[in-house]
CSV table of C-alpha atoms in Angstrom, one decimal:
chain,number,residue,atom,x,y,z
A,1,UNK,CA,114.7,-203.3,-61.4
A,2,UNK,CA,112.9,-205.2,-64.1
A,3,UNK,CA,113.5,-208.7,-65.6
A,4,UNK,CA,114.6,-208.7,-69.0
A,5,UNK,CA,114.8,-211.4,-71.7
A,6,UNK,CA,117.8,-210.7,-74.1
A,7,UNK,CA,118.5,-212.4,-77.4
A,8,UNK,CA,120.9,-211.8,-80.2
A,9,UNK,CA,122.4,-214.5,-82.5
A,10,UNK,CA,123.1,-217.6,-80.1
A,11,UNK,CA,122.9,-215.5,-77.0
A,12,UNK,CA,119.6,-216.0,-74.7
A,13,UNK,CA,119.7,-214.8,-71.3
A,14,UNK,CA,117.6,-213.2,-68.6
A,15,UNK,CA,119.1,-210.4,-66.5
A,16,UNK,CA,117.6,-207.6,-64.0
A,17,UNK,CA,118.5,-204.1,-65.1
A,18,UNK,CA,117.0,-200.7,-64.9
A,19,UNK,CA,116.2,-200.6,-68.6
A,20,UNK,CA,116.4,-202.1,-72.0
A,21,UNK,CA,119.7,-200.3,-72.9
A,22,UNK,CA,121.4,-201.8,-69.7
A,23,UNK,CA,120.2,-205.3,-70.9
A,24,UNK,CA,122.0,-204.9,-74.0
A,25,UNK,CA,125.1,-203.8,-72.5
A,26,UNK,CA,124.8,-206.8,-70.3
A,27,UNK,CA,124.6,-208.7,-73.5
A,28,UNK,CA,128.0,-207.3,-74.8
A,29,UNK,CA,129.9,-207.9,-71.3
A,30,UNK,CA,128.4,-211.4,-71.1
A,31,UNK,CA,129.6,-212.3,-74.5
A,32,UNK,CA,133.1,-210.9,-73.9
A,33,UNK,CA,133.3,-212.8,-70.6
A,34,UNK,CA,132.1,-215.9,-72.2
A,35,UNK,CA,135.0,-215.3,-74.7
A,36,UNK,CA,137.5,-215.1,-72.3
A,37,UNK,CA,138.1,-211.4,-72.9
A,38,UNK,CA,138.9,-209.6,-69.8
A,39,UNK,CA,140.2,-206.8,-71.7
A,40,UNK,CA,138.9,-205.3,-74.9
A,41,UNK,CA,141.4,-204.1,-77.5
A,42,UNK,CA,141.0,-203.5,-81.4
A,43,UNK,CA,142.8,-206.7,-82.1
A,44,UNK,CA,140.9,-209.1,-79.7
A,45,UNK,CA,137.5,-208.7,-81.6
A,46,UNK,CA,137.5,-211.3,-84.4
A,47,UNK,CA,135.3,-213.9,-85.8
A,48,UNK,CA,137.1,-216.4,-83.7
A,49,UNK,CA,136.7,-215.3,-80.3
A,50,UNK,CA,132.8,-215.6,-79.9
A,51,UNK,CA,132.0,-211.7,-80.0
A,52,UNK,CA,130.4,-212.4,-83.2
A,53,UNK,CA,127.7,-214.9,-81.5
A,54,UNK,CA,125.8,-211.7,-81.5
A,55,UNK,CA,123.7,-210.6,-84.5
A,56,UNK,CA,123.6,-206.8,-85.6
A,57,UNK,CA,120.5,-206.4,-83.4
A,58,UNK,CA,119.9,-207.1,-79.6
A,59,UNK,CA,116.4,-208.0,-78.9
A,60,UNK,CA,115.1,-207.2,-75.1
A,61,UNK,CA,111.7,-207.9,-73.9
A,62,UNK,CA,110.3,-207.9,-70.3
A,63,UNK,CA,107.7,-210.6,-71.2
A,64,UNK,CA,109.8,-213.1,-72.8
A,65,UNK,CA,111.7,-214.5,-75.8
A,66,UNK,CA,110.9,-214.5,-79.5
A,67,UNK,CA,108.3,-211.7,-79.1
A,68,UNK,CA,107.4,-209.2,-81.7
A,69,UNK,CA,107.2,-206.4,-79.4
A,70,UNK,CA,110.6,-206.6,-78.3
A,71,UNK,CA,113.0,-203.6,-78.2
A,72,UNK,CA,115.6,-203.5,-81.0
A,73,UNK,CA,119.0,-202.2,-80.0
A,74,UNK,CA,121.7,-201.9,-82.7
A,75,UNK,CA,124.7,-204.0,-81.6
A,76,UNK,CA,127.0,-200.8,-82.4
A,77,UNK,CA,125.0,-198.6,-80.3
A,78,UNK,CA,125.1,-201.2,-77.2
A,79,UNK,CA,129.0,-201.7,-77.9
A,80,UNK,CA,129.3,-198.0,-77.7
A,81,UNK,CA,127.6,-197.8,-74.3
A,82,UNK,CA,129.4,-200.8,-73.1
A,83,UNK,CA,132.8,-199.2,-74.1
A,84,UNK,CA,132.0,-195.9,-72.5
A,85,UNK,CA,131.1,-197.8,-69.3
A,86,UNK,CA,134.1,-199.6,-69.1
A,87,UNK,CA,136.5,-196.6,-69.8
A,88,UNK,CA,134.5,-194.7,-66.9
A,89,UNK,CA,134.9,-197.6,-64.4
A,90,UNK,CA,138.7,-197.7,-65.5
A,91,UNK,CA,139.0,-194.1,-65.1
A,92,UNK,CA,137.5,-194.1,-61.6
A,93,UNK,CA,139.5,-197.1,-60.6
A,94,UNK,CA,142.8,-195.3,-61.2
A,95,UNK,CA,141.6,-192.3,-59.6
A,96,UNK,CA,140.8,-194.4,-56.3
A,97,UNK,CA,144.1,-196.3,-56.6
A,98,UNK,CA,146.1,-193.1,-56.8
A,99,UNK,CA,144.2,-191.8,-54.0
A,100,UNK,CA,144.9,-194.8,-51.8
A,101,UNK,CA,148.5,-194.5,-52.7
A,102,UNK,CA,148.9,-191.1,-51.4
């Protein structure tokens, strides 16, 4: 795995990931955790909970912060990937729990 420098809005972080998209998804998860949101719902994302600490784009780079050669990933795109991953994990968890309960 590579080390990525991730920044958007007031978020700046360094994360080990397999690719830039993974690093952008990490930015979403990190922001939600920091906001105290354990579960996302339509009503939970508003200006007061900190989700909008991120800008419209998430910049990812393997060499450092504030670089002109950073990969730009749209916040919406990263959020969709985060949401799909979250749903897949929930489905697998339910399936596993059902099998253990049998």
